[in-house]
Short mmCIF file of C-alpha atoms in Angstrom, two decimals:
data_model
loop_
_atom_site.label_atom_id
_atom_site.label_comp_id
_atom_site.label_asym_id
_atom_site.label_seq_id
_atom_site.Cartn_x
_atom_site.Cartn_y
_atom_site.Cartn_z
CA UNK K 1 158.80 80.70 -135.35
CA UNK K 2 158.93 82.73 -132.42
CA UNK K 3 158.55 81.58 -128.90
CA UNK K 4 154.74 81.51 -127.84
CA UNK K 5 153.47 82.44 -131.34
CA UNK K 6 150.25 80.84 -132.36
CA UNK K 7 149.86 78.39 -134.91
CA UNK K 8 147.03 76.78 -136.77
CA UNK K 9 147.54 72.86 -138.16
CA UNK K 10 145.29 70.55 -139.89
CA UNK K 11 145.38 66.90 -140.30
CA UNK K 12 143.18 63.92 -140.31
CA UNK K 13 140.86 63.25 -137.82
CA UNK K 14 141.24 59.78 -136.59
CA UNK K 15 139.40 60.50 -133.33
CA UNK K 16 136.76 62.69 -132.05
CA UNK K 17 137.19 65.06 -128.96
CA UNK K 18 139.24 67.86 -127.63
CA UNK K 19 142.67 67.52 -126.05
CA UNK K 20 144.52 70.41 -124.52
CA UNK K 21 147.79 70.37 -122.09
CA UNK K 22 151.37 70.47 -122.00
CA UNK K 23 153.37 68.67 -125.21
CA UNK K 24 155.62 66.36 -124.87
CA UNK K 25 157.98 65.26 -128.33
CA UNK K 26 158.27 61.46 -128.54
CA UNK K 27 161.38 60.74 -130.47
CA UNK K 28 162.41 57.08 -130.84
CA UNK K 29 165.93 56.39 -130.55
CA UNK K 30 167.36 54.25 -133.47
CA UNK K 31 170.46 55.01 -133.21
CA UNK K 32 172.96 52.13 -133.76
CA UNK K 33 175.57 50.74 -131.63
CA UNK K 34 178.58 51.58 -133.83
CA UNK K 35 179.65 50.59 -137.35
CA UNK K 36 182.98 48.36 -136.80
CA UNK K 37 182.00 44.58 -137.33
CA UNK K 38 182.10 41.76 -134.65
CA UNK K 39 185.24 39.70 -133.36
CA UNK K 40 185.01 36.12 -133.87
CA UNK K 41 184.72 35.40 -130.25
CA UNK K 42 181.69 38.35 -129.73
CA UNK K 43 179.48 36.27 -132.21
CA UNK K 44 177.90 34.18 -129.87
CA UNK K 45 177.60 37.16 -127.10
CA UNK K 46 176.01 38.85 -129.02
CA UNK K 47 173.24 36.39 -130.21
CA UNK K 48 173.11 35.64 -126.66
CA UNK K 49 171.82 39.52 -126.08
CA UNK K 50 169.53 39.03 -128.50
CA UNK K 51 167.91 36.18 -127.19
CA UNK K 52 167.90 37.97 -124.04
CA UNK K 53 166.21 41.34 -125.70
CA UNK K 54 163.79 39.03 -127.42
CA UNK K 55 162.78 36.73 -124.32
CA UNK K 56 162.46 39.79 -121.87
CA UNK K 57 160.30 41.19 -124.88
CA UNK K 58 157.75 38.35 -125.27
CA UNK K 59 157.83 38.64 -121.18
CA UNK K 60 156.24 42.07 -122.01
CA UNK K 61 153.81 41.43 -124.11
CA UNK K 62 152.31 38.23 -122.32
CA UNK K 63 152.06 40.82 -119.22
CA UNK K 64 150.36 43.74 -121.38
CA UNK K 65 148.09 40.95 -122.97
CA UNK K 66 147.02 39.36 -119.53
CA UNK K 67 146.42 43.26 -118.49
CA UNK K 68 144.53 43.88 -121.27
CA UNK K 69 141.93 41.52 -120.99
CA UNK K 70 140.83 43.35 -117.83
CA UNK K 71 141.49 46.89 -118.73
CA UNK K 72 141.85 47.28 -121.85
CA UNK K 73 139.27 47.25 -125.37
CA UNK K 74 139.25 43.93 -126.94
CA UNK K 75 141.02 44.99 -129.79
CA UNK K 76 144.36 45.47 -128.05
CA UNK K 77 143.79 41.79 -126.63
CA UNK K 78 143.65 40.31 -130.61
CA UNK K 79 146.73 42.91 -131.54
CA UNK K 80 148.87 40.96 -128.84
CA UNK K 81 148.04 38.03 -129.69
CA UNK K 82 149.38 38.63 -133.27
CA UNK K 83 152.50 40.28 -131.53
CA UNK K 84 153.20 36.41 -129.85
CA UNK K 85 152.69 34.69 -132.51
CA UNK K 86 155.22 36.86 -135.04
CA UNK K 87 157.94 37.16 -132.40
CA UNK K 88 158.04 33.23 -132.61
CA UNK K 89 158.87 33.65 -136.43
CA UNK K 90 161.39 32.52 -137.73
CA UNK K 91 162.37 35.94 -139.42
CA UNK K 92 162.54 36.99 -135.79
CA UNK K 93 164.82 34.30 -134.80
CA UNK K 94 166.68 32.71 -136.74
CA UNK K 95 167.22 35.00 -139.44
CA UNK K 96 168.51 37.77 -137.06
CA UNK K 97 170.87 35.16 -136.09
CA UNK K 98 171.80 33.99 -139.15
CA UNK K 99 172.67 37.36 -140.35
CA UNK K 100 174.70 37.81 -136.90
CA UNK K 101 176.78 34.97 -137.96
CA UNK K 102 177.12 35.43 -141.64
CA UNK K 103 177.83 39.37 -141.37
CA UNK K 104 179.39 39.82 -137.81
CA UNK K 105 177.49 42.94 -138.05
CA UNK K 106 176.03 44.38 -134.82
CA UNK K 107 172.19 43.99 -133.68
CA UNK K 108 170.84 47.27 -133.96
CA UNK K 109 171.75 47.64 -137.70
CA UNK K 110 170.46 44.45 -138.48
CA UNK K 111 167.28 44.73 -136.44
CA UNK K 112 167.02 48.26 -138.73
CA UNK K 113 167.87 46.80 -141.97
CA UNK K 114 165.11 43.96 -141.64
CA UNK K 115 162.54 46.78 -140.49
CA UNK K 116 163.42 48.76 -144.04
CA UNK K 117 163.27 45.17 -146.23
CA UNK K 118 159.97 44.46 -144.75
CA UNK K 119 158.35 47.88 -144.68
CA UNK K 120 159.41 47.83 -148.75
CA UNK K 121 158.45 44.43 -149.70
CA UNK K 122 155.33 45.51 -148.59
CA UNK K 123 154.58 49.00 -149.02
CA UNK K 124 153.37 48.83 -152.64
CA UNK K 125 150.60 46.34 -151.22
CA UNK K 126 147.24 48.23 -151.09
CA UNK K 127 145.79 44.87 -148.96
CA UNK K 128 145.33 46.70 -145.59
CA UNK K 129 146.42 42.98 -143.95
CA UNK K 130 149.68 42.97 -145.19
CA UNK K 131 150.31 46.59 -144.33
CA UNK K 132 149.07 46.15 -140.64
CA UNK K 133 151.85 43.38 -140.22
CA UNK K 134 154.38 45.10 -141.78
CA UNK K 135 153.58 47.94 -138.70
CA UNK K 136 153.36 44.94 -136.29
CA UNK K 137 157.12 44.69 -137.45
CA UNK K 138 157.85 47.13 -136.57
CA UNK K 139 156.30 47.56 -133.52
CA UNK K 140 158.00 44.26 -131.84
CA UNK K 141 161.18 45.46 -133.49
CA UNK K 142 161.26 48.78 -132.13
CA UNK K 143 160.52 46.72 -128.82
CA UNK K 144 163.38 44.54 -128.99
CA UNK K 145 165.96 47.36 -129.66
CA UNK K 146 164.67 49.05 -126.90
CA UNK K 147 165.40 45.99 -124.85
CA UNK K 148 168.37 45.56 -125.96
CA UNK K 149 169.30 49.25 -125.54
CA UNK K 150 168.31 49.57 -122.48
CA UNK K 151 165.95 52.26 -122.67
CA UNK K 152 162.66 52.84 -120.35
CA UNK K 153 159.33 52.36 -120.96
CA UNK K 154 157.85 55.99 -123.10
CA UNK K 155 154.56 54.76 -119.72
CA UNK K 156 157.53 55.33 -116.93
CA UNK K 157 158.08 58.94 -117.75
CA UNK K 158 155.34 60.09 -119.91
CA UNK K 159 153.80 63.20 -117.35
CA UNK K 160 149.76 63.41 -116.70
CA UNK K 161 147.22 65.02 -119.43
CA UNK K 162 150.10 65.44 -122.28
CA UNK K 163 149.62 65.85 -125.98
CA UNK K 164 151.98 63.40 -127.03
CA UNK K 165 153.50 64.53 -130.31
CA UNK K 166 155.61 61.78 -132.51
CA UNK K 167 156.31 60.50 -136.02
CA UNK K 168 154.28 57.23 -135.36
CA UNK K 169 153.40 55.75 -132.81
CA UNK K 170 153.19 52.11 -132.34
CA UNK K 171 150.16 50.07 -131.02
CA UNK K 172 151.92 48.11 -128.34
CA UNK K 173 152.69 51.39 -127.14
CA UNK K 174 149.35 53.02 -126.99
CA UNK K 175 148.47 49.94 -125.32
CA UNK K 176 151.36 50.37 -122.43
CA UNK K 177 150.57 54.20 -121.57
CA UNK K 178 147.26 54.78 -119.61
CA UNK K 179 144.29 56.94 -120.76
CA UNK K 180 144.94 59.07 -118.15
CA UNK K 181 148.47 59.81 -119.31
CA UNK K 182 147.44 61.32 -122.63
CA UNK K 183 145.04 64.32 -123.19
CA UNK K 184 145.54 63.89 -126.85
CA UNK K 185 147.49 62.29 -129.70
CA UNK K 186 149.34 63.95 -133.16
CA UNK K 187 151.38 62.03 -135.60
CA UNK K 188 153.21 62.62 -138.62
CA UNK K 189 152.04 58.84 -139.90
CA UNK K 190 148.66 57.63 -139.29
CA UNK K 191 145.42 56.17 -141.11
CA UNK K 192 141.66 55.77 -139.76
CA UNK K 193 142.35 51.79 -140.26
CA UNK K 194 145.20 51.56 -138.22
CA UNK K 195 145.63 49.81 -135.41
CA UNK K 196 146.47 52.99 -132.79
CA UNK K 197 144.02 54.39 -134.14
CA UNK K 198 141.16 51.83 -133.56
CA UNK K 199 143.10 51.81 -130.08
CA UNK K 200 142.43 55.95 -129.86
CA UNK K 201 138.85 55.48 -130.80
CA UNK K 202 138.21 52.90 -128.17
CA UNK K 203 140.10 54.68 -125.30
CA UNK K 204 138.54 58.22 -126.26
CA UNK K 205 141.59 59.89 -127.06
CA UNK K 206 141.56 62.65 -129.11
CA UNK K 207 143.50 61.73 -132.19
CA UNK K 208 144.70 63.64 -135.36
CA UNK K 209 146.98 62.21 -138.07
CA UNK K 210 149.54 63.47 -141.18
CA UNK K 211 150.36 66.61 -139.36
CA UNK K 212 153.28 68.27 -140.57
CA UNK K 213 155.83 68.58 -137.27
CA UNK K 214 158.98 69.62 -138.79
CA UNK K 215 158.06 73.42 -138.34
CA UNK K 216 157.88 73.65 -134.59
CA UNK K 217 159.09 70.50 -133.34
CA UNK K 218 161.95 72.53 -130.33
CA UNK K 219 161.22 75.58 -131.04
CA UNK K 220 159.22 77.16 -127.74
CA UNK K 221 155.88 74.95 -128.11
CA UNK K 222 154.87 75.27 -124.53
CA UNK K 223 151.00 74.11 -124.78
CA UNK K 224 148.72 72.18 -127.87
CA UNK K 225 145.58 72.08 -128.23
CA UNK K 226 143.68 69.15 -130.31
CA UNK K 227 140.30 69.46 -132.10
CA UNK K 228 139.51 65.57 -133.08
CA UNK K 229 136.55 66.69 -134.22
CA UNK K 230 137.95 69.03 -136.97
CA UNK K 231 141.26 67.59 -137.54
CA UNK K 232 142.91 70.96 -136.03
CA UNK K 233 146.23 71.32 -134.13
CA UNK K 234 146.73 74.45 -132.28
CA UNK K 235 150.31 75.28 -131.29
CA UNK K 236 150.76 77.61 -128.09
CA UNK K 237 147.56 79.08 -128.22
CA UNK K 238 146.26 82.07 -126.84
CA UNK K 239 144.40 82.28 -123.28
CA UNK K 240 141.23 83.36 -125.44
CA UNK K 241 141.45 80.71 -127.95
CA UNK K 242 142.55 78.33 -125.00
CA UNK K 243 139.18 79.26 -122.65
CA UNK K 244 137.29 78.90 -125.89
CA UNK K 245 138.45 75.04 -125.85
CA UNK K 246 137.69 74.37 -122.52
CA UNK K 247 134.23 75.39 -122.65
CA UNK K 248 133.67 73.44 -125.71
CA UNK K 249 135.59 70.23 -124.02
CA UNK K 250 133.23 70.52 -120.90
CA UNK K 251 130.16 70.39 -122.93
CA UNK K 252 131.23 67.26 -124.87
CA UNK K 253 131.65 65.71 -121.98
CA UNK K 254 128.90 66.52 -120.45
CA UNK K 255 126.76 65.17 -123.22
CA UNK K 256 128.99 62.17 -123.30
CA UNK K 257 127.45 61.43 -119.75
CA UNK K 258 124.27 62.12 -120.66
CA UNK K 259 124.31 59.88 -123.64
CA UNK K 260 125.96 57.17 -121.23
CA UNK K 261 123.44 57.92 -118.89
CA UNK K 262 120.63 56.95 -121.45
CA UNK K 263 122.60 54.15 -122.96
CA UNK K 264 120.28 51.71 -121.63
CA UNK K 265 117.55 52.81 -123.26
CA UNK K 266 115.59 51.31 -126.31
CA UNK K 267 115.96 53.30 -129.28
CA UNK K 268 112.32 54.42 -130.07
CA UNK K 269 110.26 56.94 -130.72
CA UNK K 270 107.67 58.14 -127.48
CA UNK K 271 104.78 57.04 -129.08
CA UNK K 272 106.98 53.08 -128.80
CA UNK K 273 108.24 53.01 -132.34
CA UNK K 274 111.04 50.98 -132.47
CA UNK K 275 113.81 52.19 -134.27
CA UNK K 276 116.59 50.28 -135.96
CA UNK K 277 119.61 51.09 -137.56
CA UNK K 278 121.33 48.99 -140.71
CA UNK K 279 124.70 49.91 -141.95
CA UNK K 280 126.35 48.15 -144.64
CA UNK K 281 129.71 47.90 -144.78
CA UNK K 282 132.50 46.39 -147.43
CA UNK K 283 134.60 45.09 -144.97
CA UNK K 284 135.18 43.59 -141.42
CA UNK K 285 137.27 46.94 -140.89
CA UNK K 286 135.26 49.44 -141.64
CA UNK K 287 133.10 48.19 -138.66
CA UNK K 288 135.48 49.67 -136.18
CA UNK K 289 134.68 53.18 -137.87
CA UNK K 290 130.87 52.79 -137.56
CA UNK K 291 130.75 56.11 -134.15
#
């Protein structure tokens, strides 16, 4: 693809609105610390580090959940709490070590060998449950290697009003980076059940899912813009299309504030007919998709 060319993607929607600004590619670095196996004497340093990673991890998330329950929705509250309670487990703990000892293998492969074990065992499950946790895996593990790695916060550097483009992201992420940080959000990964994107919904953040990347990921993308709405991603696109957007982002937000405005306000007719609304639903889950 040529530099500045336009290009028209569709996805999922997962969230409603329009998002339009500068991209930025998140791409998570996995990469492990080198193949040749542990001396005898670095066993115990090495546990060590990861008791270090994982207590300067649960450090995190007991500061993101206090945080939360002032500025956040309450969902990311109940995800945190769930994020405590499995980085207390013993698969987190002792089997790590365990496997430390027994293999003399290093951390980061073992960390990513638990990740793939766990994301099988559980990937032919259709219970939504079970897959959540196996992302909450994830999620802490990815947090733990970046502990013990080293590696910043994706909130210290992420600039202003960027689409944020990555494979998956995780929800203790969304949770770190501030609303005001992201004009929109495109995965490769991604259901309307999912955790980031119950997080999306409730932070307005223009959201769209299953996008293929792989065709422009490097190569020139200078600007995005993301329907919600429509489940459309629109790579470098041109000042007409780009003017078109911005009209139709002012007017949603203007009728956002208007609606907000009226919130308040009984639902009923003028003559005082009370009106009231009854959806029914199969599951506790499907509540959060009830707009």
């Amino acid at each position: 693809m040529i530099a500045q060319e336009e290009l028209v993607l569709r996805g999922l929607s997962i969230s409603p609105g329009i998002g339009m600004g500068p991209v930025y590619f998140l791409c998570p670095s996995e990469k492990e610390r080198g193949q040749s196996l542990l001396l005898v004497d670095e066993i115990e340093v090495e546990i060590l580090r990861y008791r270090k990673a994982l207590d300067q991890s649960r450090k995190e998330i007991e500061w993101m959940r206090t945080f939360s329950l002032q500025a956040e929705p309450p969902e990311a509250g109940a995800i945190l709490e769930t994020h405590l309670e499995m980085i207390k487990d013993p698969l987190m703990t002792v089997v790590v070590e365990e496997r430390v000892r027994n293999t003399r293998e290093r951390l980061e492969h073992i960390l990513s060998c638990l990740v793939e074990e766990y994301q099988q065992r559980f990937q032919a499950l259709s219970d939504r449950y079970f897959q959540e946790r196996s992302r909450d895996f994830v999620d802490i593990s990815r947090r733990i290697l970046r502990n013990l790695q080293n590696v910043s916060h994706l909130a210290d550097h992420l600039p202003p009003s960027t689409v944020l483009v990555t494979h998956e992201l995780v929800p203790s992420e969304m949770i770190e980076m501030k609303s005001s940080s992201i004009a929109a959000l495109v995965t490769v990964m991604g259901g309307l059940t999912s955790h980031v994107a119950i997080l999306a919904r409730a932070k307005g953040i223009p959201y769209v899912a299953r996008v293929e990347l792989s065709g422009f990921i490097d190569k020139g993308v200078e600007r995005m813009i993301v329907d919600g709405c429509q489940g459309i991603v629109i790579v470098n696109p041109s000042l007409q299309r780009w003017v078109h957007y911005q009209t139709l982002r002012d007017e949603m937000m203007q009728k956002e504030s208007l609606h907000l405005s009226r919130a308040h306000l009984k639902g009923e007719t003028i003559d005082g007919y009370e009106v009231r609304t009854f959806i029914n639903v199969e599951n506790p889950a499907e509540v959060e998709l009830i707009a």
